[in-house]
mmCIF file of C-alpha atoms in Angstrom:
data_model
loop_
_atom_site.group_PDB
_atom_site.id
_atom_site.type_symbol
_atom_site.label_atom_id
_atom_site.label_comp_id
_atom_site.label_asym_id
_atom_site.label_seq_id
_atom_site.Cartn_x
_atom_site.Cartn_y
_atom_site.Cartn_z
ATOM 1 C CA UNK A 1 -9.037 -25.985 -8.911
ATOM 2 C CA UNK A 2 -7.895 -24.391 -12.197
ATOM 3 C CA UNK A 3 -4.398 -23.337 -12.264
ATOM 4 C CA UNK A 4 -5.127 -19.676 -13.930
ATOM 5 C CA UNK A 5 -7.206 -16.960 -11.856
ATOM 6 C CA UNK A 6 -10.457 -16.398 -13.025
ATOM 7 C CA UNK A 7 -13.330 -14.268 -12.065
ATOM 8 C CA UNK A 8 -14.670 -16.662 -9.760
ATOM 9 C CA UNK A 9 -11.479 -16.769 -7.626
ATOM 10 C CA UNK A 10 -10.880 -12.276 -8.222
ATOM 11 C CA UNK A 11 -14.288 -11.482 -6.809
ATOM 12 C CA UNK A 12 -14.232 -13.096 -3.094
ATOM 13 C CA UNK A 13 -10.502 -11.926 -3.108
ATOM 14 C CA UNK A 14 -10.912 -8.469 -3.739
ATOM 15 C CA UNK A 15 -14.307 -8.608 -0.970
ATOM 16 C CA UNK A 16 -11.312 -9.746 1.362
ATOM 17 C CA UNK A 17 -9.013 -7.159 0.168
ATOM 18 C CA UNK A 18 -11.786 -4.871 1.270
ATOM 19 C CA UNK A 19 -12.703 -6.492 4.812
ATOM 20 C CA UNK A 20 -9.196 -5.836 5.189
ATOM 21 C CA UNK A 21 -8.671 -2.536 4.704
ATOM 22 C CA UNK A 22 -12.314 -1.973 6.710
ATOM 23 C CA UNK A 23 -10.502 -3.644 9.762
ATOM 24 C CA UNK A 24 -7.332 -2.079 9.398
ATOM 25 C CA UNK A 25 -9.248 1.352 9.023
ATOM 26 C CA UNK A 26 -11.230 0.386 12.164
ATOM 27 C CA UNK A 27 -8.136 0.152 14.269
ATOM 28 C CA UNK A 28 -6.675 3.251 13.233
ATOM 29 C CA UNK A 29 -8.994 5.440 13.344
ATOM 30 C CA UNK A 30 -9.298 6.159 16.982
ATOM 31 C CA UNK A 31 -5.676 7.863 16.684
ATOM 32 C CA UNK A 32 -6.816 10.458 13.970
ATOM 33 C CA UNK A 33 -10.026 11.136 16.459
ATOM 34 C CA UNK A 34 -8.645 11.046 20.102
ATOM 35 C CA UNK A 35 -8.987 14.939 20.246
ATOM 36 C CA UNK A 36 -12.770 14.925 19.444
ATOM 37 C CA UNK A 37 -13.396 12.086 21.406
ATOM 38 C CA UNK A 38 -11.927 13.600 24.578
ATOM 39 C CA UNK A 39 -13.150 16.965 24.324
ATOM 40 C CA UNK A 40 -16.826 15.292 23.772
ATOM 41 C CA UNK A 41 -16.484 13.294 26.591
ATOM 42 C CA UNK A 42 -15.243 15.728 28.467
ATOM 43 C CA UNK A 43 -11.681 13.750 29.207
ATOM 44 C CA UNK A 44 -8.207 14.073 28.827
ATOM 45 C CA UNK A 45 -6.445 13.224 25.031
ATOM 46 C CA UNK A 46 -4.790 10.767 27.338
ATOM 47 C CA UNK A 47 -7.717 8.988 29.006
ATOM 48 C CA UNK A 48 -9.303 9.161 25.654
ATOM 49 C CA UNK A 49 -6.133 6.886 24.398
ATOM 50 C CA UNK A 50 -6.852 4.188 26.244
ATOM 51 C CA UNK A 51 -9.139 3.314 23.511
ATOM 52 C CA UNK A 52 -6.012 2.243 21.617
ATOM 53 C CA UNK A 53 -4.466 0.646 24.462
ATOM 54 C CA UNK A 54 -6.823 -1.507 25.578
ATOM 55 C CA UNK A 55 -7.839 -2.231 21.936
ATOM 56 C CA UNK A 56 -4.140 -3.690 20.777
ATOM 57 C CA UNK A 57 -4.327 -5.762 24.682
ATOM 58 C CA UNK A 58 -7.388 -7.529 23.753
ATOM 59 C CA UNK A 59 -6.223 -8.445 20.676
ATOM 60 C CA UNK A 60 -2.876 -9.317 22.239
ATOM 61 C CA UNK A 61 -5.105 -11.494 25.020
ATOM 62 C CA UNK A 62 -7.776 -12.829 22.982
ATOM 63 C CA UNK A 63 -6.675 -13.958 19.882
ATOM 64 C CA UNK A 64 -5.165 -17.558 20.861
ATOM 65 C CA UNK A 65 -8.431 -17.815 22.484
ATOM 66 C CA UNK A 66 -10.448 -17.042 20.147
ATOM 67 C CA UNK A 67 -8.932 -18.629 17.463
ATOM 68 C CA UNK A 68 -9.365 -22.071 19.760
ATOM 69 C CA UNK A 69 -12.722 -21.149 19.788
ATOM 70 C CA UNK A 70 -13.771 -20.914 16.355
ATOM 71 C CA UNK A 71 -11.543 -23.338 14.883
ATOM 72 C CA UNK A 72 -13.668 -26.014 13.839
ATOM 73 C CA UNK A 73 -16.282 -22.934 11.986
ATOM 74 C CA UNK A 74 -17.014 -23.275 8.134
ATOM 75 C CA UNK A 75 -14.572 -20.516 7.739
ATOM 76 C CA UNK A 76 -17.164 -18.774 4.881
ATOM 77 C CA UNK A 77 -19.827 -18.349 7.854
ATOM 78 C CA UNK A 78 -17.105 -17.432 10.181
ATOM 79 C CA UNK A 79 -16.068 -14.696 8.201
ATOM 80 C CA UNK A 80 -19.771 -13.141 7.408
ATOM 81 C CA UNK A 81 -20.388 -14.087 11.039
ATOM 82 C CA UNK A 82 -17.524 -12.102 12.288
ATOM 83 C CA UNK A 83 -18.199 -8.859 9.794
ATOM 84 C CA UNK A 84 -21.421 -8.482 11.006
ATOM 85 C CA UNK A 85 -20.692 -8.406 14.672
ATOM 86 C CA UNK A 86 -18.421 -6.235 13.747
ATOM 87 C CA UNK A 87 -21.143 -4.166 12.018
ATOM 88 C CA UNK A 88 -23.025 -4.336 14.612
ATOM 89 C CA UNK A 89 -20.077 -2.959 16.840
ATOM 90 C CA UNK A 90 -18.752 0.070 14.587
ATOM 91 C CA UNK A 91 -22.836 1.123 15.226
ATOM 92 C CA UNK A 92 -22.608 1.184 18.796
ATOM 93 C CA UNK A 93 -19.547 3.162 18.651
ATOM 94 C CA UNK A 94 -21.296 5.822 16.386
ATOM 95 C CA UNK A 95 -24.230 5.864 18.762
ATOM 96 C CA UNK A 96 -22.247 6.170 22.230
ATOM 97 C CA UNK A 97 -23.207 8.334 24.839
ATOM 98 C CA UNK A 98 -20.530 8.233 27.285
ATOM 99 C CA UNK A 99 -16.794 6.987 27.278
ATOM 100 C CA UNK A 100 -17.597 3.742 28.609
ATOM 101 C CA UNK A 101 -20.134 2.651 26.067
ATOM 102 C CA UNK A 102 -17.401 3.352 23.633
ATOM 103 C CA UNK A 103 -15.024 1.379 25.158
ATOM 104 C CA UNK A 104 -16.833 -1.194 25.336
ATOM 105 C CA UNK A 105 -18.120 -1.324 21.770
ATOM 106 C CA UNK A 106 -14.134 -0.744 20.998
ATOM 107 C CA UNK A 107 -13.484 -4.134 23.031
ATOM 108 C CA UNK A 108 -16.242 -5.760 20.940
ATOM 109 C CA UNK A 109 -14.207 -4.401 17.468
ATOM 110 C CA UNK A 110 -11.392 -5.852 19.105
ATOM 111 C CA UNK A 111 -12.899 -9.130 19.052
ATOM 112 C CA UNK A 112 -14.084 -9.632 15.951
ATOM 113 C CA UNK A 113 -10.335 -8.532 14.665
ATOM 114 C CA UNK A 114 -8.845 -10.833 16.552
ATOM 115 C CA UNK A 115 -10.840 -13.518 14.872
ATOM 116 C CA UNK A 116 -10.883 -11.849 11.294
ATOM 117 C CA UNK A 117 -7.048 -11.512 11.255
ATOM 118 C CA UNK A 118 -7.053 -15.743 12.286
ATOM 119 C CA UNK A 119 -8.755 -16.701 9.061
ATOM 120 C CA UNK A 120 -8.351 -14.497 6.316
ATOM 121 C CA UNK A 121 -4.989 -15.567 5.209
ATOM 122 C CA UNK A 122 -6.178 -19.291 5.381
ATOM 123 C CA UNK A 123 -9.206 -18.244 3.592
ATOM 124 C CA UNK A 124 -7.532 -16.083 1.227
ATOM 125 C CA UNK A 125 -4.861 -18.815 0.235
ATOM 126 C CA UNK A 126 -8.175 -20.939 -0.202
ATOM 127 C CA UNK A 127 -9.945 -19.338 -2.778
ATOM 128 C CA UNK A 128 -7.303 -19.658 -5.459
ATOM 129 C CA UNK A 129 -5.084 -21.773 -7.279
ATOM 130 C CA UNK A 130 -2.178 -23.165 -5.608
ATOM 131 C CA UNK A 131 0.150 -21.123 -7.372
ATOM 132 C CA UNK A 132 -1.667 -17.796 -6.910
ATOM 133 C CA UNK A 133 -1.414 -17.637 -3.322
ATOM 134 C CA UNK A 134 1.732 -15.502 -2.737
ATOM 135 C CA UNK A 135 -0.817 -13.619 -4.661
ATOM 136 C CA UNK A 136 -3.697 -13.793 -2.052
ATOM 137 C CA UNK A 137 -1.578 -12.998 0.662
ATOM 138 C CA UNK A 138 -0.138 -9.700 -1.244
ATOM 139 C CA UNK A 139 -3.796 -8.887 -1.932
ATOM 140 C CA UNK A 140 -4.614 -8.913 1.805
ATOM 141 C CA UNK A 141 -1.360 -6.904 2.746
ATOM 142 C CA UNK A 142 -2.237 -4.052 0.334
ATOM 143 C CA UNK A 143 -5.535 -3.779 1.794
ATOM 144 C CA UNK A 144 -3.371 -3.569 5.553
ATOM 145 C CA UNK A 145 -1.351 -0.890 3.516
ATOM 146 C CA UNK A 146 -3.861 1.045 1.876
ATOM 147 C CA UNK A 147 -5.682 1.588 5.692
ATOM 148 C CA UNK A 148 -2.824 3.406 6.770
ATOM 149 C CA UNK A 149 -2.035 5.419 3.667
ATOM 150 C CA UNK A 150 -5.415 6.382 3.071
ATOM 151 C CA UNK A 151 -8.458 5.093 5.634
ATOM 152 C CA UNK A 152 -6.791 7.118 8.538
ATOM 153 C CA UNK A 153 -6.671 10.053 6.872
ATOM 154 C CA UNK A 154 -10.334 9.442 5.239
ATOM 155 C CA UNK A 155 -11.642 8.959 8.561
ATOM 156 C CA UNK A 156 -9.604 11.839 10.124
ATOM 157 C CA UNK A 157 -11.355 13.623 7.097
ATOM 158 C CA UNK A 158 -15.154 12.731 7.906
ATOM 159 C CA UNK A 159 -14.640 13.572 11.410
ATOM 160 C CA UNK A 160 -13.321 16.691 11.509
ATOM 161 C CA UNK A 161 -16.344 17.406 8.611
ATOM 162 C CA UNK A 162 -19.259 15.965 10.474
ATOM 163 C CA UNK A 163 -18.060 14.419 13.735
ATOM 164 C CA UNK A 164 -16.567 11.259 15.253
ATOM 165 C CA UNK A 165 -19.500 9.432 15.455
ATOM 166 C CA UNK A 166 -19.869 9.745 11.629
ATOM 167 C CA UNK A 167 -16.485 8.072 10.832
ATOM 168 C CA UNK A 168 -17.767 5.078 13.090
ATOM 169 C CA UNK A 169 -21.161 4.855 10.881
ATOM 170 C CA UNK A 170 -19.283 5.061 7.894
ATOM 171 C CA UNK A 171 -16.556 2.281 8.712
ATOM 172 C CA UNK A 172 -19.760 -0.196 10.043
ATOM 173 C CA UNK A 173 -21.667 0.446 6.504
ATOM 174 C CA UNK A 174 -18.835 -0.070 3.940
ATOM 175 C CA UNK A 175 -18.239 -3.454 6.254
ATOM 176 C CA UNK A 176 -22.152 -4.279 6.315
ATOM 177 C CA UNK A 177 -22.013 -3.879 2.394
ATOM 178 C CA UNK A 178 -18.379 -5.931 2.252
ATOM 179 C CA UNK A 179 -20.353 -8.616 3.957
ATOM 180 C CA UNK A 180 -23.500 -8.913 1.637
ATOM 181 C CA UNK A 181 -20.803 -8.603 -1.240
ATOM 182 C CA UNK A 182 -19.169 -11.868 -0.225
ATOM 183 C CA UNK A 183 -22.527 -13.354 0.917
ATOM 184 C CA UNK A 184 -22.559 -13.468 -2.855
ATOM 185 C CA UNK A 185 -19.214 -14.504 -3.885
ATOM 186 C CA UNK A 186 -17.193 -16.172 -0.851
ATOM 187 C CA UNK A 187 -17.194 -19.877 -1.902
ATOM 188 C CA UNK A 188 -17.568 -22.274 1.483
ATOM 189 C CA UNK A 189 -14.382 -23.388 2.658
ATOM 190 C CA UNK A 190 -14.165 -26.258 5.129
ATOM 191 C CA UNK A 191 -12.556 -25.362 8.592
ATOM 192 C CA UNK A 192 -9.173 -27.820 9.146
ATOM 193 C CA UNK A 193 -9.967 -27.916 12.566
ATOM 194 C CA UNK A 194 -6.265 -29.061 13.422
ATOM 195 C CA UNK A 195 -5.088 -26.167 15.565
ATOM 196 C CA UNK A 196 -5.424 -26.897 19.101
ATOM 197 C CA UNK A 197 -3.168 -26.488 22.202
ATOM 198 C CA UNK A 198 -1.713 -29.877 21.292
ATOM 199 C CA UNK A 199 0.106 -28.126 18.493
ATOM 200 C CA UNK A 200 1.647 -25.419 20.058
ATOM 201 C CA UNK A 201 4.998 -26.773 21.038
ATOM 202 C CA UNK A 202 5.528 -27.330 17.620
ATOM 203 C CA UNK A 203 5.421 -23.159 16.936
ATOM 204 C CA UNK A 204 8.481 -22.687 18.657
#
């Protein structure tokens, strides 16, 4: 790979940049909506927050799991994989009827973070030279960052305008058109394949 950063190595980087602020966006937004959510549902603000709860446990649960699971994936059709389920998610969420159908959709988002936030460091680190990936990784932090300064508010934004439901559709079709972006761009990378319960005492 060459040693200076060139278009070919910006493109999938900043598609990342922007899964990760989608995801990010995605988790947060749930806090900036609780009050809709409940009063639609006809619940309490604190029944409601179980969203978040049982969001951050899955992930908490699931993500060694998971990330056992997928491990030996091309990591390029992991990561379109795992957008699009997570597409596919952020729709059922818009289109819920009852409390339940958005938790569940919510544990589905879960999911697919879990997995996303496995690979796209490794993926990141990847796509460029060796000595730009302090780079990659700073990319992929400012697009954590940028969710918190500005997608929760955004979203907060859209569904006090037109509803909760919209913020939902919004979120699933900026990541639908992330993932046909790096359909385009994302280079394959070969999955290691190394991690596996074997290597855990060696974490601590």
């Amino acid at each position: 790979m060459e040693n200076k950063m060139t278009l070919r190595n910006w493109l999938p980087l900043l598609g990342l940049t922007g899964a990760a602020f989608i995801f990010n966006t995605s988790e947060f937004i749930p806090i900036g909506l609780l009050s809709d959510i409940a009063e639609d549902f006809s619940t309490t603000e604190a029944h409601a927050g179980m969203l978040i709860s049982v969001y951050a446990w899955i992930v908490m649960v699931l993500s060694l799991p998971l990330m056992l699971l997928v491990s030996k994936i091309e990591l390029r059709k992991l990561m379109l994989c795992t957008i699009l389920m997570f597409v596919v998610c952020q729709l059922l969420s818009s289109f819920s009827t009852s409390y339940h159908m958005l938790m569940a959709s919510r544990i589905g988002v879960a999911c697919t973070h879990a997995i996303f936030w496995s690979i796209v460091s490794p993926l990141a680190v990847s796509i460029v030279p060796e000595h730009s990936r302090p780079l990659a990784l700073s990319m992929i932090v400012t697009g954590t960052s940028v969710a918190m300064i500005f997608g929760l508010p955004l979203g907060r934004l859209i569904g006090l305008s037109i509803g909760w439901r919209s913020t939902f559709l919004g979120v699933g079709m900026f990541a639908f058109i992330t993932a046909i972006y790096l359909m385009f761009c994302l280079p394959k990378v070969p999955s290691k394949g190394s991690f596996s319960l074997h290597n855990l005492p060696s974490l601590f």
